[in-house]
């Protein structure tokens, strides 16, 4: 018999899946090519779900349901709230773009988006290997379909095939690694796995063998070197609205399952997986920043930028445990810095792709850096928002990207380990190199002659949301304390259980 706590743990998920099915049925009677009715109903549903998650997170309560297979805690609920808001913003930015390219004719975009979000929710709430894997597959299968939504576009179809093949391989890595850990510990429950590993009675070699495959699967979902090969091709080939869906909210879910598996379940093996994350972080910072310099396609440049940004997230994750010793302060600083980084990165990515979607029009994608030439003369507001995003990604104060990088570097330096300090210095050098390709786009927007004299127009909702998005990037950079405290409190509450 399922108790009330079990239903309470997944109540927002129940609302989401129910309304996704209702919206799919209601859409059958919608004739508008822009799917206005479906869009409004979807946005109302997401607003309700985001409110529920915020209420759950604010309560600070942690409870388990369905035989400890799912967990509702502050960290998970805040991440789900942020993911829902990110999906709402993505749909606001992406709807005009999708309508101009006949991507809304069947209404699948809204339904698939909600099922992708449901997959993220399940990943974030999973306290069991199988639950996490089911959530991961729901997200990835929905993402494959979204990338291929423009059926008559060869580039999108090719990107979907690459994504599918490499995604299936990565899912196999993760599933094989989880099966090895299960075979060694005899449990699928993350809490029981922690107890079994912490007992010291299991062969270390068997656990590490499984751990390698688990980290490889997680690295693919985060998009870090050397499992980054899908990122540039999928980012460039997918419709830009779908690129934002892949590059935004799912990063929050990927961060959550990394915490659930490596920290909640395999923390006694921290010495082993921290070394793996260190190699992945160094490779991501190096390859991401150097490869981005050579790009002329803005979506592809932002793809390599994502790889380098995820390298910073890994730097935070690898600095929580020092020489196998778990220090509460170090854990709080490191993991909260990583959470803060990934949340602010998603916020910045939303605004950057929002400007790209805004400049795109029917028959013109506005993907090349040259397409932004003279944007300041055509629209100072949108050029300013894009400049704020690029400066933030580069880590230039007083924007939020600077504080995000600073908090990660502080966690590294505070460890007192010479290797970690050297990695912090390396990360700073890579950030200086990365600033070049961000500033190049700003130079094109402000100092190159515009290719067209036409002004940039956008629906009212897009203009309002994009302006608020850009203002948040600046505001959180000036006053980062509130969000940083929220992340620290959420991490402490989650790990305390």
Short mmCIF file of C-alpha atoms in Angstrom, two decimals:
data_model
loop_
_atom_site.label_atom_id
_atom_site.label_comp_id
_atom_site.label_asym_id
_atom_site.label_seq_id
_atom_site.Cartn_x
_atom_site.Cartn_y
_atom_site.Cartn_z
CA UNK A 1 0.00 0.00 0.00
CA UNK A 2 1.34 3.45 -0.95
CA UNK A 3 1.26 5.97 1.90
CA UNK A 4 0.48 9.67 1.77
CA UNK A 5 4.16 10.61 2.04
CA UNK A 6 4.84 8.79 -1.23
CA UNK A 7 2.22 10.82 -3.07
CA UNK A 8 3.42 14.02 -1.43
CA UNK A 9 6.98 13.38 -2.65
CA UNK A 10 5.90 13.30 -6.30
CA UNK A 11 2.85 15.59 -6.25
CA UNK A 12 4.38 18.16 -8.69
CA UNK A 13 5.35 15.31 -11.03
CA UNK A 14 1.77 14.01 -10.95
CA UNK A 15 0.47 17.46 -11.88
CA UNK A 16 3.02 17.73 -14.70
CA UNK A 17 2.37 14.33 -16.29
CA UNK A 18 -1.42 14.73 -15.97
CA UNK A 19 -1.41 18.12 -17.65
CA UNK A 20 1.01 16.90 -20.35
CA UNK A 21 -1.55 14.27 -21.32
CA UNK A 22 -4.41 16.79 -21.10
CA UNK A 23 -2.53 19.27 -23.28
CA UNK A 24 -1.81 16.56 -25.88
CA UNK A 25 -5.56 15.83 -26.07
CA UNK A 26 -6.64 19.48 -26.03
CA UNK A 27 -4.20 20.27 -28.82
CA UNK A 28 -6.13 17.97 -31.15
CA UNK A 29 -8.84 20.63 -31.28
CA UNK A 30 -6.54 23.61 -31.75
CA UNK A 31 -6.45 24.96 -35.31
CA UNK A 32 -4.22 28.01 -34.85
CA UNK A 33 -0.85 27.51 -36.59
CA UNK A 34 0.81 29.28 -33.62
CA UNK A 35 -0.93 26.98 -31.13
CA UNK A 36 -1.89 29.90 -28.88
CA UNK A 37 -4.31 27.88 -26.72
CA UNK A 38 -1.83 25.05 -26.23
CA UNK A 39 0.92 27.54 -25.42
CA UNK A 40 -1.14 29.37 -22.79
CA UNK A 41 -2.24 26.11 -21.12
CA UNK A 42 1.37 24.87 -21.09
CA UNK A 43 2.65 28.07 -19.52
CA UNK A 44 -0.06 28.03 -16.85
CA UNK A 45 0.79 24.43 -16.00
CA UNK A 46 4.49 25.19 -15.72
CA UNK A 47 3.77 28.24 -13.57
CA UNK A 48 1.73 26.09 -11.16
CA UNK A 49 4.42 23.41 -11.04
CA UNK A 50 7.18 25.99 -10.43
CA UNK A 51 5.13 27.50 -7.58
CA UNK A 52 4.61 24.06 -6.01
CA UNK A 53 8.32 23.30 -6.20
CA UNK A 54 9.22 26.67 -4.68
CA UNK A 55 6.80 26.00 -1.81
CA UNK A 56 8.29 22.56 -1.23
CA UNK A 57 11.83 23.96 -1.33
CA UNK A 58 11.05 26.88 0.99
CA UNK A 59 9.67 24.51 3.63
CA UNK A 60 13.10 22.90 3.90
CA UNK A 61 11.58 19.50 4.61
CA UNK A 62 13.10 16.25 3.37
CA UNK A 63 11.00 13.14 2.93
CA UNK A 64 11.21 9.89 1.03
CA UNK A 65 8.53 7.97 -0.84
CA UNK A 66 7.89 4.71 -2.65
CA UNK A 67 10.24 2.67 -0.52
CA UNK A 68 13.01 5.33 -0.54
CA UNK A 69 13.12 5.29 -4.35
CA UNK A 70 12.38 9.03 -4.57
CA UNK A 71 13.47 11.89 -2.34
CA UNK A 72 12.04 15.38 -1.92
CA UNK A 73 14.65 17.72 -0.45
CA UNK A 74 15.53 21.40 -0.64
CA UNK A 75 18.27 20.98 -3.24
CA UNK A 76 16.14 18.84 -5.54
CA UNK A 77 13.08 21.05 -5.24
CA UNK A 78 15.01 24.25 -5.95
CA UNK A 79 16.66 22.63 -8.97
CA UNK A 80 13.26 21.47 -10.22
CA UNK A 81 11.85 24.96 -9.69
CA UNK A 82 14.72 26.53 -11.64
CA UNK A 83 14.39 23.89 -14.39
CA UNK A 84 10.68 24.65 -14.73
CA UNK A 85 11.31 28.39 -14.95
CA UNK A 86 14.06 27.74 -17.52
CA UNK A 87 11.64 25.67 -19.61
CA UNK A 88 9.03 28.45 -19.43
CA UNK A 89 11.56 31.03 -20.61
CA UNK A 90 12.72 28.68 -23.37
CA UNK A 91 9.16 28.34 -24.67
CA UNK A 92 8.64 32.12 -24.56
CA UNK A 93 11.79 32.68 -26.63
CA UNK A 94 11.29 29.68 -28.90
CA UNK A 95 7.61 29.90 -29.84
CA UNK A 96 7.90 32.66 -32.51
CA UNK A 97 10.93 30.88 -34.01
CA UNK A 98 9.14 27.52 -34.05
CA UNK A 99 5.97 29.00 -35.55
CA UNK A 100 7.91 30.58 -38.43
CA UNK A 101 9.44 27.17 -39.25
CA UNK A 102 6.21 25.18 -39.07
CA UNK A 103 7.38 23.31 -35.96
CA UNK A 104 4.07 23.89 -34.15
CA UNK A 105 1.74 22.32 -36.71
CA UNK A 106 1.17 19.23 -34.56
CA UNK A 107 1.69 20.68 -31.10
CA UNK A 108 4.31 18.03 -30.30
CA UNK A 109 6.83 20.65 -29.20
CA UNK A 110 4.86 21.56 -26.06
CA UNK A 111 4.05 17.98 -25.09
CA UNK A 112 7.61 16.76 -25.66
CA UNK A 113 8.96 19.73 -23.68
CA UNK A 114 6.78 18.79 -20.72
CA UNK A 115 7.82 15.13 -20.88
CA UNK A 116 11.47 16.21 -21.10
CA UNK A 117 10.91 18.32 -17.99
CA UNK A 118 9.27 15.33 -16.29
CA UNK A 119 12.40 13.32 -17.08
CA UNK A 120 14.49 16.01 -15.39
CA UNK A 121 12.23 15.91 -12.34
CA UNK A 122 12.61 12.14 -12.04
CA UNK A 123 16.40 12.40 -12.41
CA UNK A 124 16.60 15.09 -9.73
CA UNK A 125 14.33 13.21 -7.29
CA UNK A 126 15.78 9.76 -7.91
CA UNK A 127 17.16 7.98 -4.87
CA UNK A 128 17.43 4.66 -6.69
CA UNK A 129 19.59 3.66 -9.64
CA UNK A 130 16.65 2.50 -11.75
CA UNK A 131 14.58 5.62 -11.07
CA UNK A 132 17.48 7.85 -12.09
CA UNK A 133 18.00 5.83 -15.27
CA UNK A 134 14.28 5.94 -16.16
CA UNK A 135 14.28 9.72 -15.75
CA UNK A 136 17.41 9.99 -17.87
CA UNK A 137 15.88 7.94 -20.68
CA UNK A 138 12.64 9.94 -20.61
CA UNK A 139 14.64 13.15 -20.98
CA UNK A 140 16.92 11.86 -23.72
CA UNK A 141 14.18 10.22 -25.79
CA UNK A 142 12.14 13.43 -25.68
CA UNK A 143 15.26 15.40 -26.64
CA UNK A 144 15.96 13.15 -29.65
CA UNK A 145 12.45 13.79 -30.94
CA UNK A 146 12.71 17.53 -30.35
CA UNK A 147 15.99 17.78 -32.29
CA UNK A 148 14.35 15.99 -35.24
CA UNK A 149 11.15 18.03 -35.04
CA UNK A 150 11.88 19.74 -38.38
CA UNK A 151 11.39 16.56 -40.37
CA UNK A 152 12.19 18.20 -43.71
CA UNK A 153 15.48 19.71 -42.51
CA UNK A 154 18.47 17.49 -43.31
CA UNK A 155 20.77 19.25 -40.84
CA UNK A 156 18.38 18.74 -37.92
CA UNK A 157 17.82 15.11 -38.86
CA UNK A 158 21.56 14.49 -39.01
CA UNK A 159 22.02 16.14 -35.61
CA UNK A 160 19.26 13.97 -34.14
CA UNK A 161 20.93 10.80 -35.46
CA UNK A 162 24.31 11.79 -33.99
CA UNK A 163 22.66 12.64 -30.70
CA UNK A 164 20.77 9.34 -30.65
CA UNK A 165 23.78 7.15 -31.42
CA UNK A 166 26.14 8.85 -28.96
CA UNK A 167 23.40 9.21 -26.35
CA UNK A 168 22.63 5.50 -26.51
CA UNK A 169 26.31 4.72 -26.05
CA UNK A 170 26.53 7.04 -23.02
CA UNK A 171 23.39 5.54 -21.50
CA UNK A 172 25.00 2.13 -21.93
CA UNK A 173 28.10 3.33 -20.09
CA UNK A 174 26.06 4.65 -17.19
CA UNK A 175 23.82 1.58 -17.00
CA UNK A 176 26.79 -0.78 -17.09
CA UNK A 177 28.54 1.18 -14.35
CA UNK A 178 25.42 1.18 -12.18
CA UNK A 179 25.03 -2.57 -12.70
CA UNK A 180 28.62 -3.10 -11.55
CA UNK A 181 28.03 -1.04 -8.41
CA UNK A 182 24.80 -2.96 -7.79
CA UNK A 183 26.63 -6.25 -8.21
CA UNK A 184 29.24 -5.17 -5.67
CA UNK A 185 26.89 -3.66 -3.08
CA UNK A 186 23.74 -5.73 -3.61
CA UNK A 187 21.45 -2.69 -3.57
CA UNK A 188 19.92 -0.16 -5.97
CA UNK A 189 19.09 2.26 -3.15
CA UNK A 190 21.61 5.11 -3.02
CA UNK A 191 21.56 5.26 0.78
CA UNK A 192 22.18 1.53 1.09
CA UNK A 193 24.95 1.74 -1.49
CA UNK A 194 26.66 4.41 0.61
CA UNK A 195 26.47 2.22 3.72
CA UNK A 196 27.81 -0.81 1.85
CA UNK A 197 30.73 1.10 0.30
CA UNK A 198 31.49 2.85 3.60
CA UNK A 199 31.69 -0.50 5.43
CA UNK A 200 34.97 -1.25 3.64
CA UNK A 201 34.02 -4.89 3.10
CA UNK A 202 33.67 -4.67 -0.69
CA UNK A 203 36.58 -5.15 -3.09
CA UNK A 204 37.85 -1.71 -4.06
CA UNK A 205 38.80 -2.83 -7.59
CA UNK A 206 35.23 -3.89 -8.42
CA UNK A 207 33.79 -0.59 -7.21
CA UNK A 208 36.33 1.50 -9.10
CA UNK A 209 35.67 -0.46 -12.29
CA UNK A 210 31.98 0.38 -12.05
CA UNK A 211 32.78 3.94 -11.00
CA UNK A 212 34.74 4.57 -14.22
CA UNK A 213 31.68 3.78 -16.33
CA UNK A 214 29.38 5.82 -14.09
CA UNK A 215 31.64 8.88 -14.40
CA UNK A 216 31.84 8.37 -18.18
CA UNK A 217 28.05 8.36 -18.44
CA UNK A 218 27.76 11.47 -16.27
CA UNK A 219 30.49 13.21 -18.27
CA UNK A 220 28.49 12.72 -21.46
CA UNK A 221 25.38 14.26 -19.93
CA UNK A 222 27.40 17.22 -18.68
CA UNK A 223 29.13 17.47 -22.07
CA UNK A 224 32.74 17.48 -20.89
CA UNK A 225 35.93 16.29 -22.63
CA UNK A 226 36.45 13.63 -23.93
CA UNK A 227 32.70 12.91 -24.09
CA UNK A 228 31.91 16.24 -25.71
CA UNK A 229 31.82 15.21 -29.36
CA UNK A 230 28.04 15.49 -29.62
CA UNK A 231 27.77 19.01 -28.21
CA UNK A 232 28.99 21.17 -31.15
CA UNK A 233 27.19 19.17 -33.86
CA UNK A 234 23.88 18.96 -31.98
CA UNK A 235 23.97 22.59 -30.87
CA UNK A 236 24.59 23.74 -34.44
CA UNK A 237 22.32 21.27 -36.23
CA UNK A 238 19.26 21.39 -33.97
CA UNK A 239 16.67 24.14 -34.41
CA UNK A 240 17.82 27.00 -32.19
CA UNK A 241 14.76 26.76 -29.91
CA UNK A 242 15.57 23.08 -29.31
CA UNK A 243 19.27 23.87 -28.81
CA UNK A 244 18.23 26.08 -25.90
CA UNK A 245 16.09 23.26 -24.47
CA UNK A 246 19.10 20.93 -24.57
CA UNK A 247 21.66 23.45 -23.35
CA UNK A 248 19.58 25.00 -20.56
CA UNK A 249 17.43 23.15 -18.02
CA UNK A 250 18.95 19.63 -18.55
CA UNK A 251 22.25 20.88 -17.12
CA UNK A 252 20.48 21.28 -13.77
CA UNK A 253 19.31 17.66 -13.89
CA UNK A 254 22.78 16.45 -14.89
CA UNK A 255 24.26 18.29 -11.91
CA UNK A 256 21.63 16.72 -9.62
CA UNK A 257 22.33 13.12 -10.64
CA UNK A 258 26.06 13.77 -10.30
CA UNK A 259 25.48 14.82 -6.70
CA UNK A 260 23.09 11.92 -6.05
CA UNK A 261 25.41 9.24 -7.44
CA UNK A 262 28.89 10.48 -6.58
CA UNK A 263 28.27 12.37 -3.34
CA UNK A 264 25.20 10.73 -1.81
CA UNK A 265 26.07 7.21 -2.94
CA UNK A 266 29.81 6.93 -3.60
CA UNK A 267 31.37 9.55 -1.31
CA UNK A 268 33.74 6.98 0.30
CA UNK A 269 35.28 6.62 -3.17
CA UNK A 270 35.83 10.38 -3.46
CA UNK A 271 39.61 10.00 -3.83
CA UNK A 272 39.01 7.95 -6.98
CA UNK A 273 36.27 9.95 -8.66
CA UNK A 274 37.87 13.29 -7.79
CA UNK A 275 40.92 12.30 -9.83
CA UNK A 276 38.66 11.44 -12.77
CA UNK A 277 36.81 14.75 -12.47
CA UNK A 278 40.15 16.60 -12.34
CA UNK A 279 41.21 15.11 -15.68
CA UNK A 280 37.80 15.85 -17.21
CA UNK A 281 37.88 19.44 -15.93
CA UNK A 282 41.37 20.18 -17.27
CA UNK A 283 40.50 18.70 -20.67
CA UNK A 284 37.23 20.62 -20.84
CA UNK A 285 38.81 23.96 -19.98
CA UNK A 286 41.60 23.42 -22.49
CA UNK A 287 39.63 22.03 -25.44
CA UNK A 288 36.53 24.15 -24.88
CA UNK A 289 38.32 27.49 -24.81
CA UNK A 290 40.87 26.79 -27.55
CA UNK A 291 38.36 25.24 -29.98
CA UNK A 292 35.89 28.08 -29.48
CA UNK A 293 38.42 30.59 -30.82
CA UNK A 294 38.30 29.02 -34.28
CA UNK A 295 34.50 29.09 -34.61
CA UNK A 296 32.58 31.45 -36.87
CA UNK A 297 29.17 29.94 -36.10
CA UNK A 298 27.82 31.47 -32.88
CA UNK A 299 25.86 28.38 -31.81
CA UNK A 300 28.95 26.23 -32.28
CA UNK A 301 31.05 28.76 -30.36
CA UNK A 302 28.57 28.66 -27.48
CA UNK A 303 28.71 24.86 -27.62
CA UNK A 304 32.46 24.89 -26.95
CA UNK A 305 31.84 27.59 -24.36
CA UNK A 306 29.45 25.17 -22.62
CA UNK A 307 32.20 22.56 -22.49
CA UNK A 308 34.56 24.98 -20.76
CA UNK A 309 31.84 26.21 -18.40
CA UNK A 310 31.08 22.63 -17.33
CA UNK A 311 34.79 22.27 -16.61
CA UNK A 312 34.35 24.91 -13.90
CA UNK A 313 31.39 22.97 -12.45
CA UNK A 314 33.63 19.89 -12.18
CA UNK A 315 36.31 21.93 -10.43
CA UNK A 316 33.81 22.71 -7.71
CA UNK A 317 32.61 19.12 -7.45
CA UNK A 318 36.15 17.77 -7.07
CA UNK A 319 37.16 20.13 -4.25
CA UNK A 320 34.66 19.06 -1.59
CA UNK A 321 36.67 16.21 -0.04
CA UNK A 322 40.34 16.79 0.83
CA UNK A 323 42.63 13.75 0.98
CA UNK A 324 39.67 11.52 1.73
CA UNK A 325 38.64 13.66 4.72
CA UNK A 326 35.08 14.99 4.74
CA UNK A 327 34.99 18.50 6.17
CA UNK A 328 31.53 20.04 6.52
CA UNK A 329 32.69 23.54 5.60
CA UNK A 330 34.65 22.38 2.55
CA UNK A 331 31.73 20.26 1.35
CA UNK A 332 29.28 23.15 1.74
CA UNK A 333 31.54 25.65 -0.04
CA UNK A 334 32.45 23.34 -2.92
CA UNK A 335 29.08 21.84 -3.79
CA UNK A 336 27.13 25.04 -3.21
CA UNK A 337 29.61 26.85 -5.49
CA UNK A 338 28.99 24.24 -8.20
CA UNK A 339 25.22 24.53 -7.78
CA UNK A 340 25.43 28.33 -7.92
CA UNK A 341 27.59 28.08 -11.03
CA UNK A 342 25.26 25.77 -12.95
CA UNK A 343 22.15 27.80 -12.01
CA UNK A 344 23.71 31.09 -13.13
CA UNK A 345 25.13 29.47 -16.26
CA UNK A 346 21.65 28.32 -17.28
CA UNK A 347 20.31 31.83 -16.63
CA UNK A 348 22.99 33.33 -18.88
CA UNK A 349 22.53 30.73 -21.60
CA UNK A 350 18.80 31.47 -21.74
CA UNK A 351 19.42 35.15 -22.44
CA UNK A 352 22.19 34.50 -25.00
CA UNK A 353 20.11 32.09 -27.05
CA UNK A 354 17.10 34.34 -26.53
CA UNK A 355 18.87 37.08 -28.50
CA UNK A 356 19.84 34.58 -31.23
CA UNK A 357 16.21 33.45 -31.49
CA UNK A 358 15.07 37.07 -31.53
CA UNK A 359 17.27 37.95 -34.50
CA UNK A 360 16.27 34.83 -36.44
CA UNK A 361 13.40 35.22 -38.85
CA UNK A 362 11.65 33.09 -41.40
CA UNK A 363 14.23 31.74 -43.84
CA UNK A 364 17.15 33.22 -41.85
CA UNK A 365 18.76 31.60 -38.81
CA UNK A 366 21.13 34.37 -37.59
CA UNK A 367 23.67 31.79 -36.43
CA UNK A 368 26.91 33.29 -37.73
CA UNK A 369 28.88 35.78 -35.69
CA UNK A 370 28.84 38.09 -38.72
CA UNK A 371 25.03 38.19 -38.52
CA UNK A 372 25.39 40.26 -35.34
CA UNK A 373 27.36 43.00 -37.10
CA UNK A 374 26.20 46.44 -36.04
CA UNK A 375 23.47 45.11 -33.76
CA UNK A 376 23.96 48.08 -31.42
CA UNK A 377 22.92 50.44 -34.21
CA UNK A 378 19.81 48.39 -34.96
CA UNK A 379 18.79 47.68 -31.35
CA UNK A 380 20.89 48.98 -28.44
CA UNK A 381 18.75 47.05 -25.92
CA UNK A 382 19.29 43.61 -27.45
CA UNK A 383 22.95 44.32 -28.13
CA UNK A 384 23.29 45.30 -24.47
CA UNK A 385 21.61 42.09 -23.28
CA UNK A 386 23.89 39.98 -25.48
CA UNK A 387 26.96 41.89 -24.28
CA UNK A 388 25.94 41.30 -20.66
CA UNK A 389 25.63 37.56 -21.37
CA UNK A 390 29.01 37.36 -23.08
CA UNK A 391 30.78 39.40 -20.38
CA UNK A 392 29.19 37.19 -17.73
CA UNK A 393 30.34 33.99 -19.45
CA UNK A 394 33.82 35.48 -19.68
CA UNK A 395 33.77 36.13 -15.92
CA UNK A 396 34.03 39.91 -16.04
CA UNK A 397 32.80 41.80 -12.92
CA UNK A 398 30.29 42.92 -11.78
CA UNK A 399 28.24 40.28 -13.60
CA UNK A 400 27.10 37.02 -12.05
CA UNK A 401 29.52 34.89 -14.09
CA UNK A 402 32.42 36.56 -12.28
CA UNK A 403 31.08 35.66 -8.85
CA UNK A 404 30.29 32.10 -10.00
CA UNK A 405 33.87 31.58 -11.15
CA UNK A 406 35.22 33.26 -8.03
CA UNK A 407 33.23 30.99 -5.70
CA UNK A 408 34.56 27.87 -7.46
CA UNK A 409 38.13 29.16 -7.36
CA UNK A 410 37.77 30.02 -3.67
CA UNK A 411 36.65 26.44 -2.95
CA UNK A 412 39.73 25.13 -4.77
CA UNK A 413 42.19 27.46 -3.06
CA UNK A 414 40.62 26.91 0.39
CA UNK A 415 41.56 23.23 0.17
CA UNK A 416 45.20 24.20 0.67
CA UNK A 417 46.33 21.48 -1.74
CA UNK A 418 49.09 22.55 -4.13
CA UNK A 419 47.50 20.58 -6.98
CA UNK A 420 44.14 22.30 -6.49
CA UNK A 421 45.77 25.71 -6.32
CA UNK A 422 47.64 24.95 -9.55
CA UNK A 423 44.32 23.94 -11.17
CA UNK A 424 42.79 27.22 -10.01
CA UNK A 425 45.62 29.13 -11.70
CA UNK A 426 45.14 27.04 -14.86
CA UNK A 427 41.41 27.80 -14.82
CA UNK A 428 42.11 31.54 -14.59
CA UNK A 429 44.52 31.36 -17.55
CA UNK A 430 41.95 29.45 -19.60
CA UNK A 431 39.32 32.04 -18.70
CA UNK A 432 41.60 34.81 -19.96
CA UNK A 433 42.02 32.95 -23.25
CA UNK A 434 38.27 32.36 -23.41
CA UNK A 435 37.59 36.07 -22.98
CA UNK A 436 38.94 36.60 -26.51
CA UNK A 437 36.12 34.84 -28.34
CA UNK A 438 33.44 36.44 -26.17
CA UNK A 439 34.86 39.93 -26.71
CA UNK A 440 35.12 39.25 -30.44
CA UNK A 441 31.33 39.00 -30.66
CA UNK A 442 30.96 42.23 -28.66
CA UNK A 443 33.34 43.94 -31.07
CA UNK A 444 31.26 42.77 -34.03
CA UNK A 445 28.03 44.06 -32.43
CA UNK A 446 29.37 47.49 -31.52
CA UNK A 447 32.05 48.36 -34.05
CA UNK A 448 31.21 46.57 -37.34
CA UNK A 449 28.86 48.04 -39.91
CA UNK A 450 25.36 46.47 -39.88
CA UNK A 451 24.46 44.15 -42.74
CA UNK A 452 20.91 45.48 -42.83
CA UNK A 453 19.25 48.71 -41.76
CA UNK A 454 16.07 47.00 -40.55
CA UNK A 455 15.21 47.32 -36.88
CA UNK A 456 14.73 44.29 -34.64
CA UNK A 457 11.12 43.57 -33.66
CA UNK A 458 9.81 41.02 -31.17
CA UNK A 459 6.55 40.12 -29.41
CA UNK A 460 5.90 41.93 -26.14
CA UNK A 461 6.32 38.81 -23.98
CA UNK A 462 9.72 38.07 -25.53
CA UNK A 463 10.94 41.64 -25.02
CA UNK A 464 9.81 41.73 -21.40
CA UNK A 465 11.24 38.33 -20.46
CA UNK A 466 14.54 38.99 -22.25
CA UNK A 467 14.95 42.35 -20.52
CA UNK A 468 14.28 40.79 -17.09
CA UNK A 469 16.65 37.94 -17.92
CA UNK A 470 19.47 40.34 -18.76
CA UNK A 471 18.75 42.46 -15.68
CA UNK A 472 18.97 39.37 -13.45
CA UNK A 473 22.44 38.55 -14.79
CA UNK A 474 23.59 42.02 -13.72
CA UNK A 475 21.55 42.12 -10.50
CA UNK A 476 22.76 38.73 -9.25
CA UNK A 477 26.32 39.83 -9.99
CA UNK A 478 25.91 42.92 -7.82
CA UNK A 479 23.98 41.09 -5.08
CA UNK A 480 24.88 37.39 -5.29
CA UNK A 481 24.50 36.69 -1.58
CA UNK A 482 20.84 35.65 -1.65
CA UNK A 483 21.19 32.99 -4.32
CA UNK A 484 24.52 31.78 -2.92
CA UNK A 485 22.95 31.38 0.54
CA UNK A 486 20.01 29.54 -0.99
CA UNK A 487 22.36 27.11 -2.75
CA UNK A 488 24.46 26.57 0.39
CA UNK A 489 21.38 25.93 2.54
CA UNK A 490 19.92 23.54 -0.04
CA UNK A 491 23.16 21.55 -0.30
CA UNK A 492 23.58 21.33 3.47
CA UNK A 493 20.01 20.14 3.97
CA UNK A 494 20.31 17.58 1.17
CA UNK A 495 23.60 16.10 2.40
CA UNK A 496 22.50 16.12 6.04
CA UNK A 497 20.01 13.35 5.26
#
